[in-house]
């Protein structure tokens, strides 16, 4: 039965089978109020500011689609920060970079436009799940949009891209940092090392200046 607490995420993700598992552990008390029959139930959810910021900063995500025979298919997508665009609180987009030419994700979306995106920020142990419906946009149909997908705050992404995905957000969930390992990017590690070395570099510079002064003084005394 639908309640005021029903969410689109609960309608999509939770089933009677998952509810049975939840009853066995007692977690039904946390999630049961979100459940309802029919995955179009509940209001479509929008990205809040914190979630949108995480997505804009990501350099990696996983994309799940469904094969025509019903198998789940997961693919990794990566790029520079900013390669995933948040067009508005209800829309995410990214370019389809040239890969191994298997076109499994594309073929799945031609058959069924439902998609699930999984984002993880390992530094903060934050993860976000997004359900949506994807539209494939070809360069021949909208070249300006494709070029926009190849642009980040740092400029043009140097890669091939003949199409892009525009995803209408249906539902999302962000919770549970448990078991997510803390990892840092090479960029962040380099910055941390630079900051850690600053005091030592200052000391080295002072010692080098003092050494030069002493060498100059020794040379002067020898010349007298």
Short mmCIF file of the C-alpha atoms (twelve columns), coordinates in Angstrom:
data_MODEL
# 
_entry.id   MODEL 
# 
loop_
_atom_site.group_PDB 
_atom_site.id 
_atom_site.type_symbol 
_atom_site.label_atom_id 
_atom_site.label_alt_id 
_atom_site.label_comp_id 
_atom_site.label_asym_id 
_atom_site.label_seq_id 
_atom_site.Cartn_x 
_atom_site.Cartn_y 
_atom_site.Cartn_z 
_atom_site.pdbx_PDB_model_num 
ATOM 1   C CA . UNK A 1   0.000  0.000   0.000   1 
ATOM 2   C CA . UNK A 2   1.309  3.445   -0.891  1 
ATOM 3   C CA . UNK A 3   2.256  5.853   1.900   1 
ATOM 4   C CA . UNK A 4   3.376  9.474   1.935   1 
ATOM 5   C CA . UNK A 5   6.931  8.212   2.433   1 
ATOM 6   C CA . UNK A 6   6.955  6.189   -0.785  1 
ATOM 7   C CA . UNK A 7   9.952  7.019   -2.963  1 
ATOM 8   C CA . UNK A 8   10.589 6.326   -6.639  1 
ATOM 9   C CA . UNK A 9   13.827 4.614   -5.560  1 
ATOM 10  C CA . UNK A 10  11.889 2.309   -3.247  1 
ATOM 11  C CA . UNK A 11  9.361  1.554   -5.973  1 
ATOM 12  C CA . UNK A 12  12.118 0.636   -8.447  1 
ATOM 13  C CA . UNK A 13  14.655 -1.104  -6.206  1 
ATOM 14  C CA . UNK A 14  12.554 -2.884  -3.596  1 
ATOM 15  C CA . UNK A 15  10.430 -5.920  -4.416  1 
ATOM 16  C CA . UNK A 16  8.494  -8.452  -2.409  1 
ATOM 17  C CA . UNK A 17  11.537 -10.723 -2.647  1 
ATOM 18  C CA . UNK A 18  13.834 -8.089  -1.138  1 
ATOM 19  C CA . UNK A 19  11.163 -7.268  1.439   1 
ATOM 20  C CA . UNK A 20  11.147 -10.899 2.547   1 
ATOM 21  C CA . UNK A 21  14.888 -10.679 3.150   1 
ATOM 22  C CA . UNK A 22  14.409 -7.402  4.992   1 
ATOM 23  C CA . UNK A 23  11.760 -8.926  7.239   1 
ATOM 24  C CA . UNK A 24  14.185 -11.654 8.226   1 
ATOM 25  C CA . UNK A 25  16.754 -9.129  9.445   1 
ATOM 26  C CA . UNK A 26  14.423 -6.389  10.676  1 
ATOM 27  C CA . UNK A 27  15.607 -3.836  8.109   1 
ATOM 28  C CA . UNK A 28  12.038 -3.762  6.787   1 
ATOM 29  C CA . UNK A 29  11.507 -1.185  9.549   1 
ATOM 30  C CA . UNK A 30  13.913 1.139   7.710   1 
ATOM 31  C CA . UNK A 31  12.837 0.495   4.129   1 
ATOM 32  C CA . UNK A 32  9.294  -0.862  4.198   1 
ATOM 33  C CA . UNK A 33  7.664  2.566   4.097   1 
ATOM 34  C CA . UNK A 34  9.405  3.322   0.787   1 
ATOM 35  C CA . UNK A 35  7.989  0.297   -1.027  1 
ATOM 36  C CA . UNK A 36  5.014  0.253   -3.384  1 
ATOM 37  C CA . UNK A 37  3.939  -1.833  -6.357  1 
ATOM 38  C CA . UNK A 38  4.780  -0.322  -9.741  1 
ATOM 39  C CA . UNK A 39  8.115  1.285   -10.524 1 
ATOM 40  C CA . UNK A 40  6.424  4.462   -11.780 1 
ATOM 41  C CA . UNK A 41  5.013  5.140   -8.329  1 
ATOM 42  C CA . UNK A 42  6.280  7.987   -6.199  1 
ATOM 43  C CA . UNK A 43  7.616  11.300  -7.416  1 
ATOM 44  C CA . UNK A 44  10.683 11.369  -9.638  1 
ATOM 45  C CA . UNK A 45  13.688 12.316  -7.539  1 
ATOM 46  C CA . UNK A 46  16.138 15.104  -8.347  1 
ATOM 47  C CA . UNK A 47  19.851 15.490  -7.689  1 
ATOM 48  C CA . UNK A 48  20.584 17.636  -4.662  1 
ATOM 49  C CA . UNK A 49  23.550 19.998  -4.642  1 
ATOM 50  C CA . UNK A 50  25.937 17.617  -2.880  1 
ATOM 51  C CA . UNK A 51  25.103 14.732  -5.177  1 
ATOM 52  C CA . UNK A 52  25.410 16.899  -8.296  1 
ATOM 53  C CA . UNK A 53  28.823 18.116  -7.113  1 
ATOM 54  C CA . UNK A 54  30.042 14.542  -6.585  1 
ATOM 55  C CA . UNK A 55  28.925 13.576  -10.090 1 
ATOM 56  C CA . UNK A 56  30.567 16.625  -11.680 1 
ATOM 57  C CA . UNK A 57  33.854 15.829  -9.911  1 
ATOM 58  C CA . UNK A 58  33.921 12.141  -10.753 1 
ATOM 59  C CA . UNK A 59  36.486 10.605  -13.086 1 
ATOM 60  C CA . UNK A 60  34.934 7.147   -13.009 1 
ATOM 61  C CA . UNK A 61  31.547 5.453   -12.884 1 
ATOM 62  C CA . UNK A 62  29.820 2.166   -13.634 1 
ATOM 63  C CA . UNK A 63  26.864 1.878   -16.009 1 
ATOM 64  C CA . UNK A 64  24.378 -0.992  -15.763 1 
ATOM 65  C CA . UNK A 65  21.948 -1.958  -18.532 1 
ATOM 66  C CA . UNK A 66  19.786 -5.009  -19.286 1 
ATOM 67  C CA . UNK A 67  20.348 -7.338  -22.237 1 
ATOM 68  C CA . UNK A 68  17.338 -8.354  -24.372 1 
ATOM 69  C CA . UNK A 69  17.457 -11.784 -22.681 1 
ATOM 70  C CA . UNK A 70  17.314 -10.205 -19.216 1 
ATOM 71  C CA . UNK A 71  20.942 -10.462 -18.140 1 
ATOM 72  C CA . UNK A 72  22.448 -7.520  -16.218 1 
ATOM 73  C CA . UNK A 73  25.428 -5.874  -17.936 1 
ATOM 74  C CA . UNK A 74  27.847 -3.513  -16.185 1 
ATOM 75  C CA . UNK A 75  30.408 -1.339  -17.940 1 
ATOM 76  C CA . UNK A 76  33.004 1.052   -16.567 1 
ATOM 77  C CA . UNK A 77  33.248 4.589   -17.931 1 
ATOM 78  C CA . UNK A 78  36.093 6.954   -17.116 1 
ATOM 79  C CA . UNK A 79  37.503 10.323  -18.111 1 
ATOM 80  C CA . UNK A 80  38.827 13.597  -16.736 1 
ATOM 81  C CA . UNK A 81  36.901 15.362  -13.999 1 
ATOM 82  C CA . UNK A 82  33.922 17.039  -15.584 1 
ATOM 83  C CA . UNK A 83  33.354 14.434  -18.292 1 
ATOM 84  C CA . UNK A 84  29.982 13.653  -16.687 1 
ATOM 85  C CA . UNK A 85  27.731 16.690  -17.056 1 
ATOM 86  C CA . UNK A 86  24.837 17.584  -14.775 1 
ATOM 87  C CA . UNK A 87  22.615 19.550  -17.135 1 
ATOM 88  C CA . UNK A 88  19.987 20.207  -14.464 1 
ATOM 89  C CA . UNK A 89  18.756 18.449  -11.295 1 
ATOM 90  C CA . UNK A 90  16.907 15.903  -13.432 1 
ATOM 91  C CA . UNK A 91  19.391 15.277  -16.260 1 
ATOM 92  C CA . UNK A 92  22.877 13.736  -16.510 1 
ATOM 93  C CA . UNK A 93  24.852 13.448  -19.757 1 
ATOM 94  C CA . UNK A 94  28.196 12.083  -20.916 1 
ATOM 95  C CA . UNK A 95  29.979 11.296  -24.128 1 
ATOM 96  C CA . UNK A 96  30.285 7.757   -25.456 1 
ATOM 97  C CA . UNK A 97  34.049 7.562   -25.964 1 
ATOM 98  C CA . UNK A 98  35.390 5.187   -28.583 1 
ATOM 99  C CA . UNK A 99  36.187 1.783   -27.035 1 
ATOM 100 C CA . UNK A 100 36.386 -1.861  -28.003 1 
ATOM 101 C CA . UNK A 101 33.499 -1.602  -30.475 1 
ATOM 102 C CA . UNK A 102 31.396 -4.330  -28.827 1 
ATOM 103 C CA . UNK A 103 28.456 -1.883  -28.445 1 
ATOM 104 C CA . UNK A 104 26.804 -4.029  -25.754 1 
ATOM 105 C CA . UNK A 105 25.597 -1.049  -23.718 1 
ATOM 106 C CA . UNK A 106 24.344 0.720   -26.842 1 
ATOM 107 C CA . UNK A 107 22.551 -2.382  -28.054 1 
ATOM 108 C CA . UNK A 108 20.944 -2.874  -24.660 1 
ATOM 109 C CA . UNK A 109 19.728 0.726   -24.616 1 
ATOM 110 C CA . UNK A 110 18.300 0.367   -28.109 1 
ATOM 111 C CA . UNK A 111 16.178 -2.427  -26.648 1 
ATOM 112 C CA . UNK A 112 15.489 -1.018  -23.157 1 
ATOM 113 C CA . UNK A 113 16.351 2.546   -22.149 1 
ATOM 114 C CA . UNK A 114 16.518 1.808   -18.416 1 
ATOM 115 C CA . UNK A 115 19.940 2.397   -16.886 1 
ATOM 116 C CA . UNK A 116 21.563 2.447   -13.459 1 
ATOM 117 C CA . UNK A 117 24.644 4.559   -12.726 1 
ATOM 118 C CA . UNK A 118 26.990 3.910   -9.810  1 
ATOM 119 C CA . UNK A 119 29.354 6.651   -8.614  1 
ATOM 120 C CA . UNK A 120 31.967 6.270   -5.857  1 
ATOM 121 C CA . UNK A 121 34.123 8.972   -4.292  1 
ATOM 122 C CA . UNK A 122 36.726 6.835   -2.548  1 
ATOM 123 C CA . UNK A 123 38.383 9.748   -0.771  1 
ATOM 124 C CA . UNK A 124 35.200 10.544  1.175   1 
ATOM 125 C CA . UNK A 125 33.780 7.000   0.997   1 
ATOM 126 C CA . UNK A 126 30.637 8.328   -0.639  1 
ATOM 127 C CA . UNK A 127 28.637 6.436   -3.217  1 
ATOM 128 C CA . UNK A 128 25.540 7.321   -5.212  1 
ATOM 129 C CA . UNK A 129 23.176 5.065   -7.155  1 
ATOM 130 C CA . UNK A 130 21.088 6.654   -9.893  1 
ATOM 131 C CA . UNK A 131 18.239 5.058   -11.826 1 
ATOM 132 C CA . UNK A 132 17.292 6.713   -15.094 1 
ATOM 133 C CA . UNK A 133 16.204 6.415   -18.697 1 
ATOM 134 C CA . UNK A 134 18.830 7.055   -21.348 1 
ATOM 135 C CA . UNK A 135 18.544 8.658   -24.757 1 
ATOM 136 C CA . UNK A 136 21.321 8.086   -27.301 1 
ATOM 137 C CA . UNK A 137 22.212 11.236  -29.221 1 
ATOM 138 C CA . UNK A 138 24.263 10.802  -32.408 1 
ATOM 139 C CA . UNK A 139 26.715 13.421  -33.646 1 
ATOM 140 C CA . UNK A 140 24.895 13.525  -36.973 1 
ATOM 141 C CA . UNK A 141 21.730 14.615  -35.129 1 
ATOM 142 C CA . UNK A 142 23.208 17.161  -32.697 1 
ATOM 143 C CA . UNK A 143 26.918 17.913  -33.231 1 
ATOM 144 C CA . UNK A 144 26.860 20.896  -30.857 1 
ATOM 145 C CA . UNK A 145 25.646 18.709  -28.000 1 
ATOM 146 C CA . UNK A 146 28.350 16.113  -28.685 1 
ATOM 147 C CA . UNK A 147 31.040 18.816  -28.697 1 
ATOM 148 C CA . UNK A 148 29.659 20.098  -25.403 1 
ATOM 149 C CA . UNK A 149 30.112 16.613  -23.956 1 
ATOM 150 C CA . UNK A 150 33.785 16.799  -24.951 1 
ATOM 151 C CA . UNK A 151 34.359 19.976  -22.954 1 
ATOM 152 C CA . UNK A 152 35.221 20.239  -19.257 1 
ATOM 153 C CA . UNK A 153 36.306 23.113  -17.047 1 
ATOM 154 C CA . UNK A 154 39.883 22.353  -18.105 1 
ATOM 155 C CA . UNK A 155 39.102 22.554  -21.813 1 
ATOM 156 C CA . UNK A 156 38.600 20.054  -24.644 1 
ATOM 157 C CA . UNK A 157 38.810 16.322  -24.008 1 
ATOM 158 C CA . UNK A 158 41.147 14.800  -26.580 1 
ATOM 159 C CA . UNK A 159 39.210 11.715  -27.639 1 
ATOM 160 C CA . UNK A 160 36.775 10.477  -30.270 1 
ATOM 161 C CA . UNK A 161 33.083 10.717  -29.588 1 
ATOM 162 C CA . UNK A 162 30.353 10.090  -32.139 1 
ATOM 163 C CA . UNK A 163 27.451 9.979   -29.691 1 
ATOM 164 C CA . UNK A 164 26.425 10.771  -26.150 1 
ATOM 165 C CA . UNK A 165 24.007 9.602   -23.491 1 
ATOM 166 C CA . UNK A 166 21.439 11.958  -22.008 1 
ATOM 167 C CA . UNK A 167 19.863 10.400  -18.926 1 
ATOM 168 C CA . UNK A 168 16.623 11.508  -17.315 1 
ATOM 169 C CA . UNK A 169 16.953 10.800  -13.592 1 
ATOM 170 C CA . UNK A 170 14.154 8.672   -12.126 1 
ATOM 171 C CA . UNK A 171 15.478 7.895   -8.653  1 
ATOM 172 C CA . UNK A 172 18.643 7.944   -6.577  1 
ATOM 173 C CA . UNK A 173 20.080 6.730   -3.312  1 
ATOM 174 C CA . UNK A 174 23.149 7.755   -1.359  1 
ATOM 175 C CA . UNK A 175 23.959 5.837   1.803   1 
ATOM 176 C CA . UNK A 176 26.171 3.320   3.580   1 
ATOM 177 C CA . UNK A 177 29.908 4.028   3.491   1 
ATOM 178 C CA . UNK A 178 30.562 0.623   5.039   1 
ATOM 179 C CA . UNK A 179 33.247 -1.458  3.307   1 
ATOM 180 C CA . UNK A 180 34.231 1.317   0.861   1 
ATOM 181 C CA . UNK A 181 38.052 1.586   1.007   1 
ATOM 182 C CA . UNK A 182 39.684 4.994   1.227   1 
ATOM 183 C CA . UNK A 183 41.627 5.725   -1.961  1 
ATOM 184 C CA . UNK A 184 43.194 8.902   -3.280  1 
ATOM 185 C CA . UNK A 185 43.879 9.959   -6.847  1 
ATOM 186 C CA . UNK A 186 47.415 10.525  -8.123  1 
ATOM 187 C CA . UNK A 187 46.598 14.236  -8.365  1 
ATOM 188 C CA . UNK A 188 45.518 14.433  -4.732  1 
ATOM 189 C CA . UNK A 189 48.528 12.394  -3.554  1 
ATOM 190 C CA . UNK A 190 50.896 14.683  -5.478  1 
ATOM 191 C CA . UNK A 191 49.321 17.749  -3.851  1 
ATOM 192 C CA . UNK A 192 49.531 16.150  -0.395  1 
ATOM 193 C CA . UNK A 193 53.207 15.344  -0.922  1 
ATOM 194 C CA . UNK A 194 53.872 18.872  -2.118  1 
ATOM 195 C CA . UNK A 195 52.289 20.353  0.995   1 
ATOM 196 C CA . UNK A 196 54.141 17.902  3.241   1 
ATOM 197 C CA . UNK A 197 57.476 18.771  1.623   1 
ATOM 198 C CA . UNK A 198 57.046 22.550  1.789   1 
ATOM 199 C CA . UNK A 199 58.572 22.984  5.301   1 
ATOM 200 C CA . UNK A 200 61.513 20.739  4.385   1 
ATOM 201 C CA . UNK A 201 62.046 22.576  1.092   1 
ATOM 202 C CA . UNK A 202 62.107 25.880  2.983   1 
ATOM 203 C CA . UNK A 203 64.749 24.510  5.374   1 
ATOM 204 C CA . UNK A 204 66.839 23.234  2.466   1 
ATOM 205 C CA . UNK A 205 66.635 26.630  0.758   1 
ATOM 206 C CA . UNK A 206 67.757 28.376  3.968   1 
ATOM 207 C CA . UNK A 207 70.677 25.964  4.383   1 
ATOM 208 C CA . UNK A 208 71.707 26.467  0.750   1 
ATOM 209 C CA . UNK A 209 71.696 30.243  1.192   1 
ATOM 210 C CA . UNK A 210 73.715 29.939  4.412   1 
ATOM 211 C CA . UNK A 211 76.185 27.613  2.680   1 
ATOM 212 C CA . UNK A 212 76.667 30.136  -0.124  1 
ATOM 213 C CA . UNK A 213 77.285 32.880  2.440   1 
ATOM 214 C CA . UNK A 214 79.894 30.761  4.240   1 
ATOM 215 C CA . UNK A 215 81.641 29.842  0.979   1 
ATOM 216 C CA . UNK A 216 81.789 33.533  0.064   1 
ATOM 217 C CA . UNK A 217 83.208 34.374  3.490   1 
ATOM 218 C CA . UNK A 218 85.862 31.635  3.192   1 
ATOM 219 C CA . UNK A 219 86.846 32.873  -0.241  1 
ATOM 220 C CA . UNK A 220 87.172 36.409  1.091   1 
ATOM 221 C CA . UNK A 221 89.390 35.334  3.992   1 
ATOM 222 C CA . UNK A 222 91.655 33.337  1.673   1 
ATOM 223 C CA . UNK A 223 92.067 36.330  -0.564  1 
ATOM 224 C CA . UNK A 224 93.322 38.571  2.260   1 
# 
